[in-house]
Coordinates of C-alpha atoms in Angstrom, one line a residue:
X1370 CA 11.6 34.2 25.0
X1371 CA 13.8 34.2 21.6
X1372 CA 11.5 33.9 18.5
X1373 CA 12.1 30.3 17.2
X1374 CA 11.8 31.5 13.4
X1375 CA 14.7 33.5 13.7
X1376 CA 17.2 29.9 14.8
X1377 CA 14.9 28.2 11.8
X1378 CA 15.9 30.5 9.2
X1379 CA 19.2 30.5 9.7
X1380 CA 19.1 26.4 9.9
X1381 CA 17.3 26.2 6.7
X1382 CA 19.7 29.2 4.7
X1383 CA 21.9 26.7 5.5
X1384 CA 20.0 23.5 4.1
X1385 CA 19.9 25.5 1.0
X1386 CA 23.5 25.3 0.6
X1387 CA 24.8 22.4 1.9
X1388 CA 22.5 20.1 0.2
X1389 CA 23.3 22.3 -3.6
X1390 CA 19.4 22.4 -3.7
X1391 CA 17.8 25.5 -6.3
X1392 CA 15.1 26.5 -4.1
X1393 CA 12.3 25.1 -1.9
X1394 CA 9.6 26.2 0.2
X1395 CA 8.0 25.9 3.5
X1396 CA 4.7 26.2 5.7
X1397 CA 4.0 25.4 9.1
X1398 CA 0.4 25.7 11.0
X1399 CA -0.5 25.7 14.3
X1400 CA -4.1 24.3 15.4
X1401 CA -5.9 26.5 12.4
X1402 CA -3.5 29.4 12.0
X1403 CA -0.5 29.4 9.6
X1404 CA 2.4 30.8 11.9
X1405 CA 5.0 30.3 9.1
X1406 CA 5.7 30.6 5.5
X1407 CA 8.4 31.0 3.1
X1408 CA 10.2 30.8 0.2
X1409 CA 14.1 30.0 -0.2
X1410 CA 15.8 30.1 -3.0
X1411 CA 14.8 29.8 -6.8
X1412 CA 12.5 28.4 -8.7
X1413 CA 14.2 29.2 -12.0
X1414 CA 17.9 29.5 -10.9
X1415 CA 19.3 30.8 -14.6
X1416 CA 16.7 33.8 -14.3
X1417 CA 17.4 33.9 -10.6
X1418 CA 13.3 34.2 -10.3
X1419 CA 12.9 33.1 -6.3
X1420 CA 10.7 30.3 -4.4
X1421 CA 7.7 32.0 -2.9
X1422 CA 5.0 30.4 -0.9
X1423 CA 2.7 30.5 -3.3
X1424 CA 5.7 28.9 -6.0
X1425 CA 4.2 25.4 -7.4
X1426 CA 5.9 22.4 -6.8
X1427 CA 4.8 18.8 -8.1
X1428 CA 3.9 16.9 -4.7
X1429 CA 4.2 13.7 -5.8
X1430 CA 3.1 11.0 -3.9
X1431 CA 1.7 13.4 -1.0
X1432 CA -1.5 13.2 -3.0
X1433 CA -2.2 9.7 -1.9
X1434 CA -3.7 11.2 1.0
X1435 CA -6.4 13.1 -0.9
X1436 CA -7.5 9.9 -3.0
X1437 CA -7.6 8.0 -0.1
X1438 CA -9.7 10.9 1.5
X1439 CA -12.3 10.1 -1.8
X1440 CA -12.4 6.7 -0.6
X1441 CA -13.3 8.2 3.3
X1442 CA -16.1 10.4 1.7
X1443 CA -18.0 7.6 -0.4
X1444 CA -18.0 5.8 2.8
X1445 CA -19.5 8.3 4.4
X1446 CA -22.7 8.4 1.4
X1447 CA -22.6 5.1 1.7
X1448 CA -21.2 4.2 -1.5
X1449 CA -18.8 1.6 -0.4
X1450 CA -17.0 -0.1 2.3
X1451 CA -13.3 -0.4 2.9
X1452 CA -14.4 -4.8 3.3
X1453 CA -15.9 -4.4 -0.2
X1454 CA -14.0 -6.7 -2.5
X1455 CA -11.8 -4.5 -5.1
X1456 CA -12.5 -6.0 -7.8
X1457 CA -16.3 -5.6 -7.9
X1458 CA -15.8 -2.5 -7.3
X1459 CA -13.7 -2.1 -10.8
X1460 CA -14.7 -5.0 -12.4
X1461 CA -11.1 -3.7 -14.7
X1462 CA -9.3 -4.7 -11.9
X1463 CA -7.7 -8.3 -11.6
X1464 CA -5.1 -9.6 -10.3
X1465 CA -2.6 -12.6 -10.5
X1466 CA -4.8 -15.8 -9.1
X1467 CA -8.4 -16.2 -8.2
X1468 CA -7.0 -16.2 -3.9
X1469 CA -6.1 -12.7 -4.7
X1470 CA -9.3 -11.7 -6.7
X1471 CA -11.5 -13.2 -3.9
X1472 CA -9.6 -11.5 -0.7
X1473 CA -8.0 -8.0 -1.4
X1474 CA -10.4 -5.1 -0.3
X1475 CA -10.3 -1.8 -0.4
X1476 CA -8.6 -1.6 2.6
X1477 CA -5.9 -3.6 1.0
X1478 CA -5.5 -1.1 -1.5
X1479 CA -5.0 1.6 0.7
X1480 CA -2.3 0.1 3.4
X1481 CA -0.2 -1.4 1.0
X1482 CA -1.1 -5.0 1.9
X1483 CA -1.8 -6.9 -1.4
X1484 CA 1.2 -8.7 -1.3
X1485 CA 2.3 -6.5 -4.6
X1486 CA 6.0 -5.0 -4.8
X1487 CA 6.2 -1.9 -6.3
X1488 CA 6.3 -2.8 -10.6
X1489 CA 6.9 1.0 -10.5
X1490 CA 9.3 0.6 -13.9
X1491 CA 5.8 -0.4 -15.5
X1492 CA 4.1 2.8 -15.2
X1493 CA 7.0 5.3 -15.2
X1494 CA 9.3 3.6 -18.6
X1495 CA 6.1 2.3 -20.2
X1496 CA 3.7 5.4 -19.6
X1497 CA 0.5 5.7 -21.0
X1498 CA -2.6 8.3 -20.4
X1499 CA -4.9 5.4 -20.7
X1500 CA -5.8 4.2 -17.0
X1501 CA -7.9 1.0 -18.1
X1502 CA -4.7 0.5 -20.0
X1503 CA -2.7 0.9 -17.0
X1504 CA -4.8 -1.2 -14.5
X1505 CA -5.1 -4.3 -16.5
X1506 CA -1.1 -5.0 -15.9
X1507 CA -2.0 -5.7 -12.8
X1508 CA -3.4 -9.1 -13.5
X1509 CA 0.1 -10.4 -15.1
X1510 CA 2.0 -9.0 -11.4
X1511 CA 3.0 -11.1 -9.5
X1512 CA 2.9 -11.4 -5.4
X1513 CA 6.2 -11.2 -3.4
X1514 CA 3.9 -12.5 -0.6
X1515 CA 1.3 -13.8 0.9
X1516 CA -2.2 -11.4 1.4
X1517 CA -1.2 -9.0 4.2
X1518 CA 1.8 -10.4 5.2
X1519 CA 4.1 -7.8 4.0
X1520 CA 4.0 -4.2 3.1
X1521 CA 4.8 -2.9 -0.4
X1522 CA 4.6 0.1 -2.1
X1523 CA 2.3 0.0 -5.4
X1524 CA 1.1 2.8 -6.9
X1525 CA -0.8 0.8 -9.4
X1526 CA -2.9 -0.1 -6.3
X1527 CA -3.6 4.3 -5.4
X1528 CA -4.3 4.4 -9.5
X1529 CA -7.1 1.8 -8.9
X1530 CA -8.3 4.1 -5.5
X1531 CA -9.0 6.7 -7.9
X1532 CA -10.8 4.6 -10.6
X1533 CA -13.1 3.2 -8.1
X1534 CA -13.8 6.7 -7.6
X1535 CA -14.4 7.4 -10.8
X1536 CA -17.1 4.5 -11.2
X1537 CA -18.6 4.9 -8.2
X1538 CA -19.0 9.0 -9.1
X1539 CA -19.3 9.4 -12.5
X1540 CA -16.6 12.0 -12.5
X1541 CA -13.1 11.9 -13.0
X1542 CA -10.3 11.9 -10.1
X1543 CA -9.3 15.4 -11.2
X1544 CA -13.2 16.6 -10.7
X1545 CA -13.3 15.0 -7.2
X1546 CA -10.2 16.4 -6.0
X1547 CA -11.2 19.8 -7.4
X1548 CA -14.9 20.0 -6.1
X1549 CA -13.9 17.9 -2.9
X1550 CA -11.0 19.6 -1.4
X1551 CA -9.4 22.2 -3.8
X1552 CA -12.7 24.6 -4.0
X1553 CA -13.6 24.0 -0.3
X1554 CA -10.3 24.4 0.8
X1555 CA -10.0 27.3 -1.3
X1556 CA -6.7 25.7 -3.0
X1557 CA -6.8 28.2 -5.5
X1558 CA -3.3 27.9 -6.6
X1559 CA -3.6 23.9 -6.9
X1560 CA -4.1 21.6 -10.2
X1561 CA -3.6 18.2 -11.3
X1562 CA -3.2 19.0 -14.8
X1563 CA 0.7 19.0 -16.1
X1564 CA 0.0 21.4 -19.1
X1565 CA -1.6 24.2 -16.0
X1566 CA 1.3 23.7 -13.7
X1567 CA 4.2 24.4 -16.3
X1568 CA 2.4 27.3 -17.6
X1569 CA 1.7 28.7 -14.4
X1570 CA 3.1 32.4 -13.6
X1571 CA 4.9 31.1 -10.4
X1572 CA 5.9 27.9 -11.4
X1573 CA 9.1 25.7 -10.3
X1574 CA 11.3 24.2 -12.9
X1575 CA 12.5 20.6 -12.2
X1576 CA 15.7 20.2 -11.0
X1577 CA 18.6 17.4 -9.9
X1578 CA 22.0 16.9 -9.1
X1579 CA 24.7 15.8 -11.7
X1580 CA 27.3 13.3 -10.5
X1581 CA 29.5 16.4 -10.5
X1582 CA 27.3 18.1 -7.7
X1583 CA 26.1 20.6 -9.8
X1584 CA 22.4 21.6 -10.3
X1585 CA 20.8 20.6 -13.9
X1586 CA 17.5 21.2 -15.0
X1587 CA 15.6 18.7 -16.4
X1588 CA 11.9 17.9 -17.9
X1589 CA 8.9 17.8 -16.5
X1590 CA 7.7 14.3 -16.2
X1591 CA 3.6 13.7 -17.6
X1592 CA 1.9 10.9 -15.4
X1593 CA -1.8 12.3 -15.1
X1594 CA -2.7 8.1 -16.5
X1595 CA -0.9 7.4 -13.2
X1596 CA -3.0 10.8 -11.4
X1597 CA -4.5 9.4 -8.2
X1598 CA -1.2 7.9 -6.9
X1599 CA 0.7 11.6 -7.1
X1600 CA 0.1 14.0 -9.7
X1601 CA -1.2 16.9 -7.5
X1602 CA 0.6 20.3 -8.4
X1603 CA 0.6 22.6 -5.3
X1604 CA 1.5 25.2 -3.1
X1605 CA 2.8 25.5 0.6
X1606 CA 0.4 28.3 1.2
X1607 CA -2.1 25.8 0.0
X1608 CA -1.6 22.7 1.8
X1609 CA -1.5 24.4 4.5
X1610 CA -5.4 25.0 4.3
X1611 CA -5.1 20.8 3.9
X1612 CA -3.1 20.3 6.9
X1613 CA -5.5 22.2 8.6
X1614 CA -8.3 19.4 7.7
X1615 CA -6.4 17.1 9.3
X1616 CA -5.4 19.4 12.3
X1617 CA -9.1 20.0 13.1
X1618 CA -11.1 16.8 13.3
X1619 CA -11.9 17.4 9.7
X1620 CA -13.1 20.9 9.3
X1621 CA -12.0 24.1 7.8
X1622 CA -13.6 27.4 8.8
X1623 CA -16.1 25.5 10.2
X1624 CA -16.7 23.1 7.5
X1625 CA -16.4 19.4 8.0
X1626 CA -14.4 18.3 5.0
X1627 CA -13.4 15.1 5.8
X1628 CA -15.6 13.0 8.6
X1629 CA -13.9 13.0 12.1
X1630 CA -13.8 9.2 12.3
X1631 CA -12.4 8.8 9.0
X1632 CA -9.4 11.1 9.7
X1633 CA -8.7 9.2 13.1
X1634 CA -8.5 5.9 11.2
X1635 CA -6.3 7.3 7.7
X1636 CA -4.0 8.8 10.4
X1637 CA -4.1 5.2 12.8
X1638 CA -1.7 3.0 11.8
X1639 CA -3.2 -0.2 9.4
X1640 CA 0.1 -1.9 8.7
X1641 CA 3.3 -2.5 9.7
X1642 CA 6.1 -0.9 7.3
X1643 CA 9.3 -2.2 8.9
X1644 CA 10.4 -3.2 11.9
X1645 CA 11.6 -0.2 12.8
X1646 CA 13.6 -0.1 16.4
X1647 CA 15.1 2.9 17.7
X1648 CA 18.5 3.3 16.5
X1649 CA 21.3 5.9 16.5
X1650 CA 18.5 8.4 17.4
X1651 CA 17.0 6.6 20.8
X1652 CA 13.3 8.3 20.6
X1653 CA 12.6 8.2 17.0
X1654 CA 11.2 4.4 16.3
X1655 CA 7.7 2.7 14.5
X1656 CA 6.9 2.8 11.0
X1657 CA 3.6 1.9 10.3
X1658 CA 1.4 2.8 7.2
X1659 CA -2.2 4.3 7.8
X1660 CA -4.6 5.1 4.8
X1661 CA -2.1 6.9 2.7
X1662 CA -0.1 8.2 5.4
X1663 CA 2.7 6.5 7.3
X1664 CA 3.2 6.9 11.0
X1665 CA 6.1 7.5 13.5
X1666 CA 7.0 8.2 16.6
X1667 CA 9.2 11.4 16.6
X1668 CA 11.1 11.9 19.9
X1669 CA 7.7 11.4 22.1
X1670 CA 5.6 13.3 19.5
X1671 CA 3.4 10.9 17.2
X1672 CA 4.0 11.6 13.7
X1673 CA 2.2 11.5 10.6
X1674 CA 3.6 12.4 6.9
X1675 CA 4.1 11.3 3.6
X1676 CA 6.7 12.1 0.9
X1677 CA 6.7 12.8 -2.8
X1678 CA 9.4 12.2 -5.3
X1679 CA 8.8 12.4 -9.2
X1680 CA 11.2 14.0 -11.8
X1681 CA 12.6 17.1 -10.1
X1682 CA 10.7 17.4 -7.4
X1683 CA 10.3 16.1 -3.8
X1684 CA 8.0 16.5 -0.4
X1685 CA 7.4 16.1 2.8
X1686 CA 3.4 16.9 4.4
X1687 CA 3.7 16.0 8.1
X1688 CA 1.3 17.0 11.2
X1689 CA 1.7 15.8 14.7
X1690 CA -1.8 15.4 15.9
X1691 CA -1.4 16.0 19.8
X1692 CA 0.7 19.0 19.2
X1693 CA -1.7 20.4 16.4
X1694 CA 1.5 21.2 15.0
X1695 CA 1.8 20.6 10.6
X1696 CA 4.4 20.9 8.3
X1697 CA 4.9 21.2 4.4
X1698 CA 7.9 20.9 2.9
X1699 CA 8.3 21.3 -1.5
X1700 CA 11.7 21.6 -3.2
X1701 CA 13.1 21.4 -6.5
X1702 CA 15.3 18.8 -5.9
X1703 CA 14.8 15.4 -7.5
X1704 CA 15.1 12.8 -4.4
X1705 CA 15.7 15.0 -2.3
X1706 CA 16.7 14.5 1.8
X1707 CA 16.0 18.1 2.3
X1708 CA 12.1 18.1 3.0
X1709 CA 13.2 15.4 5.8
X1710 CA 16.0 17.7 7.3
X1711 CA 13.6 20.8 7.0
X1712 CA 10.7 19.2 8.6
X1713 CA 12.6 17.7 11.9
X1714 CA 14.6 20.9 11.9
X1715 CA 11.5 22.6 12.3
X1716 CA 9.7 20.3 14.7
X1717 CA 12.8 20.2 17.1
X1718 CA 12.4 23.9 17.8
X1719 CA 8.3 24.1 17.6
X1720 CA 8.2 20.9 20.0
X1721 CA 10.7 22.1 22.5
X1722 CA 12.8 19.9 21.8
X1723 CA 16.8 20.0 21.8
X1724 CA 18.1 20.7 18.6
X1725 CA 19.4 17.3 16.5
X1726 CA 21.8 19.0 13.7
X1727 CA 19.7 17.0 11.0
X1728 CA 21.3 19.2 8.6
X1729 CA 25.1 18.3 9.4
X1730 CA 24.1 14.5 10.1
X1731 CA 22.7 14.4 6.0
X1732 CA 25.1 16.1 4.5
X1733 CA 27.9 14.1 5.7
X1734 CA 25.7 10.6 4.8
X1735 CA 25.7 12.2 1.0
X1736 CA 29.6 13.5 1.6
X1737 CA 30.5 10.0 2.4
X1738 CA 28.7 8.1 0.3
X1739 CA 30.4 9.8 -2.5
X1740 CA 33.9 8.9 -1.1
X1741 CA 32.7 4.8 -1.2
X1742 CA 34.5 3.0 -3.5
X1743 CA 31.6 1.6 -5.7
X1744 CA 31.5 -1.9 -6.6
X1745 CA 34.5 -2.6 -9.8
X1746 CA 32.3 -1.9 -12.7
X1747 CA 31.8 -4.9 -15.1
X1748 CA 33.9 -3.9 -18.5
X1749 CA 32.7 -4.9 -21.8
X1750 CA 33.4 -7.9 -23.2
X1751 CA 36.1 -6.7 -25.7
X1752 CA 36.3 -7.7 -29.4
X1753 CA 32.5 -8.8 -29.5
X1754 CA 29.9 -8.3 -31.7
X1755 CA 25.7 -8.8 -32.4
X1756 CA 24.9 -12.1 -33.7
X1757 CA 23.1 -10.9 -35.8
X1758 CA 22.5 -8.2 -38.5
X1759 CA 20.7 -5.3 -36.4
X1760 CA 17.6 -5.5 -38.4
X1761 CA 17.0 -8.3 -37.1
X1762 CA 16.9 -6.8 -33.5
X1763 CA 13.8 -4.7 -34.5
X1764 CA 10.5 -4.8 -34.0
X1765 CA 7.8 -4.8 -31.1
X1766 CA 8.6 -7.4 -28.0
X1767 CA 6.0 -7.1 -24.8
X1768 CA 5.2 -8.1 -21.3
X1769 CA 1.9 -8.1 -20.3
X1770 CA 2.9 -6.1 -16.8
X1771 CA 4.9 -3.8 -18.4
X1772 CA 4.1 -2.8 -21.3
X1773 CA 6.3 -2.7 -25.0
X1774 CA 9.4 -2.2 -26.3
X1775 CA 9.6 -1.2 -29.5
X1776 CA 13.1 -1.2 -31.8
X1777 CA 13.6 1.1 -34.9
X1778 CA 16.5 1.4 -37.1
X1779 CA 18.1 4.3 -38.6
X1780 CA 21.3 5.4 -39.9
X1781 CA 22.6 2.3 -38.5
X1782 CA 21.9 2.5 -34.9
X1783 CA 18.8 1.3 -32.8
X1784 CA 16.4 3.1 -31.2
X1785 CA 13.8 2.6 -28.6
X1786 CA 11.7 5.2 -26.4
X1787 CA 11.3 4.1 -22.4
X1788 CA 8.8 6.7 -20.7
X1789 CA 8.8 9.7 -22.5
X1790 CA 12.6 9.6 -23.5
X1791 CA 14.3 8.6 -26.9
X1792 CA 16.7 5.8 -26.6
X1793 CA 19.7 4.8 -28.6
X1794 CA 21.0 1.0 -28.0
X1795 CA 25.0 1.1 -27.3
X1796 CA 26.3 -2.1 -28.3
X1797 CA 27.8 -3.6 -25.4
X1798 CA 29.1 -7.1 -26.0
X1799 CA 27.7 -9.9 -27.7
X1800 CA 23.8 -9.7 -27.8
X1801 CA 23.9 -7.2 -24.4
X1802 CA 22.9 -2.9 -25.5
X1803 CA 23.0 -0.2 -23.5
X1804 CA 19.9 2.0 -24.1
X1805 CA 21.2 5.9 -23.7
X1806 CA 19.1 8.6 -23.3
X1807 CA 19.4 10.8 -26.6
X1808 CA 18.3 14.5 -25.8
X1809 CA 17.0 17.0 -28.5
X1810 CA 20.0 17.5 -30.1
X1811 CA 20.2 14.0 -30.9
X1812 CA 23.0 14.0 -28.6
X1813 CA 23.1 10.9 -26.8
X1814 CA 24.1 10.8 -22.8
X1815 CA 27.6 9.3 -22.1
X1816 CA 26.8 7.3 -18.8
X1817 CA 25.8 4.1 -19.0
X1818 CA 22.5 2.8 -18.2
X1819 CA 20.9 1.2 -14.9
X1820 CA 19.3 -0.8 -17.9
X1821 CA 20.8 -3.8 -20.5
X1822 CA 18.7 -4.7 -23.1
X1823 CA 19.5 -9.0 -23.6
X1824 CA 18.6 -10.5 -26.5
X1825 CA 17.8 -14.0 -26.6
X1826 CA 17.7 -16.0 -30.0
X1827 CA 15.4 -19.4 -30.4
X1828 CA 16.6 -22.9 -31.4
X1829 CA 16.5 -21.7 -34.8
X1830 CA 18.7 -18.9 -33.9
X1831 CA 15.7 -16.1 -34.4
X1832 CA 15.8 -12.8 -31.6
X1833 CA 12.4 -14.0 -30.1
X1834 CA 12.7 -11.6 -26.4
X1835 CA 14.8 -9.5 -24.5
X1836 CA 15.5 -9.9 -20.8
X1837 CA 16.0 -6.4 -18.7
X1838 CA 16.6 -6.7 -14.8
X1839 CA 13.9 -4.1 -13.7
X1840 CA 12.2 -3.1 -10.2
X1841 CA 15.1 -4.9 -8.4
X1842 CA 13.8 -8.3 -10.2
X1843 CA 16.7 -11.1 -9.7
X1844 CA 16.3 -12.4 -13.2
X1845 CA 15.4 -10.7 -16.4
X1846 CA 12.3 -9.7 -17.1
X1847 CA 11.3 -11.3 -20.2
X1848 CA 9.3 -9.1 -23.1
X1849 CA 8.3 -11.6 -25.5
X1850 CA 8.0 -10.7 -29.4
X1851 CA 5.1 -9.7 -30.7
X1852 CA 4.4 -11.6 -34.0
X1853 CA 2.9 -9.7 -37.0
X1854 CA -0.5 -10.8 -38.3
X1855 CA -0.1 -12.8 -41.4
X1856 CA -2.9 -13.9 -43.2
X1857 CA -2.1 -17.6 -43.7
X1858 CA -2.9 -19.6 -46.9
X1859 CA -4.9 -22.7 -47.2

């Protein structure tokens, strides 16, 4: 019988260089025994220093799994239900109306089924290391639908997972992940703490892809206010000992980690994702969400996995319960389809299955969409100019799900910061700027935006807001300015 390893290194050489990726890294475990680990690639291309297993990658929203694992265990003391009402739980926790307030349980937290689109923009450009500060957006959100009617991603709703945690255990989420799964699962090489990951020994650098198709390196991005909804650093050789948790009705050497009943029900499907019908490939189909895993049916195999995508990195953790069969995935490359192409690569060959080239069917997606014609770019509006003087552009405007936006001026130019990023405003036309990323030369980035700052005046003609288009929204969202306390005279 030919050793499968030797077809799946070849397949994933190949990933490597097709999809222009710097390095990533893989693990596979059978039952309780890893049968497969490896580094390819780099994880700092200039200084050609290569991916090992033990390499740490951010994992992004693969960490949902373990705060929702926190949740499984204070059910377990008794601590909490998944019917308990969220907010009285964390009494910091409200959201839009009183129907909302009243219904959503913890349950609806975990599956996605608060009725709550993503508001990503609100954590990631308006950042903060302050969760209460973070979780009382969440009150000014409002629902694309009804209570359980639709699934969305919201991370804000994984954030308040962990906080319940918090209150409920007088410790932080970074204490419960440590003493609840990284020390038992002797995760050794595992952190949630940005500041240990980048000064790690055997650390990746962040990478992406330029519009040219060349690599770039970029910054690590800080969301430890964000923690619970994906800011686990890992390894492959590490998660490996978690995919074993989930491979073993709980347990690891012998130790229950998680309770059997509660792994059967995170990896049980809780909601429905999409509709999901079988396509150009006939037996993949479903796409359910569980408790902070989503579940599929892979070519008669029933799947479970959940990506991660934040700045520079991306992942894929996946096990297939009746085959005892788990996979890890963790590359360097922001957005990445590789973990997706390395995992069914993989699972073809370990399941017996016939080959798909998931490699080949990627890279010519990605080949072709750059060959679309993109949508005629709307031009300035030539020989325009701001209303106003750009003084009067300054100052602090706010929405109460976002966050602020504050405008400077200096050396006749405005500036802003969104996340953790100086911003200059390119004039555009009229009262329309284009906020550019200035990096730390002072050099400001030549693409335009995704973003337009517009600023609307008042009957009087003041600048009272701006408008942005942000999380997909169909009209602007509005940030309101703040007025200055004045002490008013009598």
């Amino acid at each position: 019988m030919k050793d499968p390893f030797v077809a799946i290194d070849s397949v994933l050489g190949q990933v490597l260089k097709d999809h222009v990726v710097a390095g990533f890294a893989v693990a596979v475990v059978k039952g309780n025994k890893v049968i497969y680990n490896k580094g390819f690639g780099y994880r700092d291309l200039v200084n050609k220093k290569p991916v090992t297993p033990n390499t740490l990658f951010a994992i992004g929203s693969s960490s949902k799994a373990f705060t929702a694992s926190l949740l499984g265990l204070l059910r377990a003391d008794g601590k909490l239900t998944f019917e308990d009402r969220a907010i009285t739980l964390l009494p910091t926790l409200r959201f839009y109306n009183d129907e909302m307030n009243n219904q959503i349980v913890v349950r609806d937290l975990m599956a996605h089924r608060t009725g709550l689109s993503r508001y990503d923009l609100s954590w990631f450009l308006f950042n903060s290391k302050n969760r209460d500060s973070l979780i009382t957006r969440v009150r000014y959100m409002k629902p694309s639908s009804g209570l359980r009617m639709q699934w969305f991603y919201n991370n804000f709703m994984y954030l308040a997972q962990g906080m319940i945690v918090e209150r409920l255990s007088g410790k932080t989420w970074e204490q419960n992940i440590q003493e609840k799964f990284f020390t038992p699962l002797q995760m050794t090489r595992s952190n949630t703490n940005i500041l240990a990951f980048q000064q790690d020994s055997d650390v990746s650098l962040p990478y992406t892809l330029s519009k040219d198709g060349e690599i770039k390196q970029i910054d690590y991005y800080n969301i430890n206010g964000m923690g619970p909804a994906g800011s686990i650093n890992s390894s492959v050789n590490d998660m490996s000992n978690w995919l074993k948790v989930w491979l073993n009705g709980g347990y690891f050497n012998g130790k229950e980690i998680l309770p059997e009943n509660y792994i059967k029900e995170a990896a049980s499907s809780q909601m429905v994702m999409d509709a999901a019908l079988p396509d150009k490939h006939k037996d993949v189909f479903l796409s359910n969400y569980g408790l902070g895993w989503m579940i599929g049916s892979y070519r008669g195999h029933y799947q479970v996995e959940h990506g991660g995508n934040i700045n520079g990195f991306s992942a894929n953790v996946a096990f297939f319960p009746a085959d005892t069969l788990g996979i890890v995935v963790l590359t360097n490359q922001n957005v990445s389809k590789v973990p997706t192409v390395v995992r069914n690569s993989i699972a073809d060959r370990l399941l017996g299955l016939e080959p798909i080239d998931w490699n080949g069917e990627k890279k010519a997606e990605i080949d072709s969409s750059r060959h679309v014609k993109k949508e005629e770019e709307k031009l300035p509006v030539p020989s325009t100019k701001p209303s106003h003087p750009l003084r009067d552009y300054t100052g602090s405007f706010e929405n109460s799900a976002y966050g602020i936006i504050q405008i400077s001026l200096k050396d006749k130019n405005l500036y802003s910061e969104l996340g953790y990023e100086k911003v200059i405003l390119i004039h555009r036309h009229y009262d329309v700027f284009d906020p550019r990323s200035v990096d730390k030369n002072g050099v400001a980035d030549t693409e335009p935006s995704n973003l337009l700052f517009n600023f609307f005046s008042d009957v009087d003609g003041q600048i009272q807001g701006i408008g942005v288009l942000l999380d997909g929204s169909e009209k602007p969202v509005m940030f309101d300015r703040k007025i200055s306390s004045v002490a008013v005279k009598m």
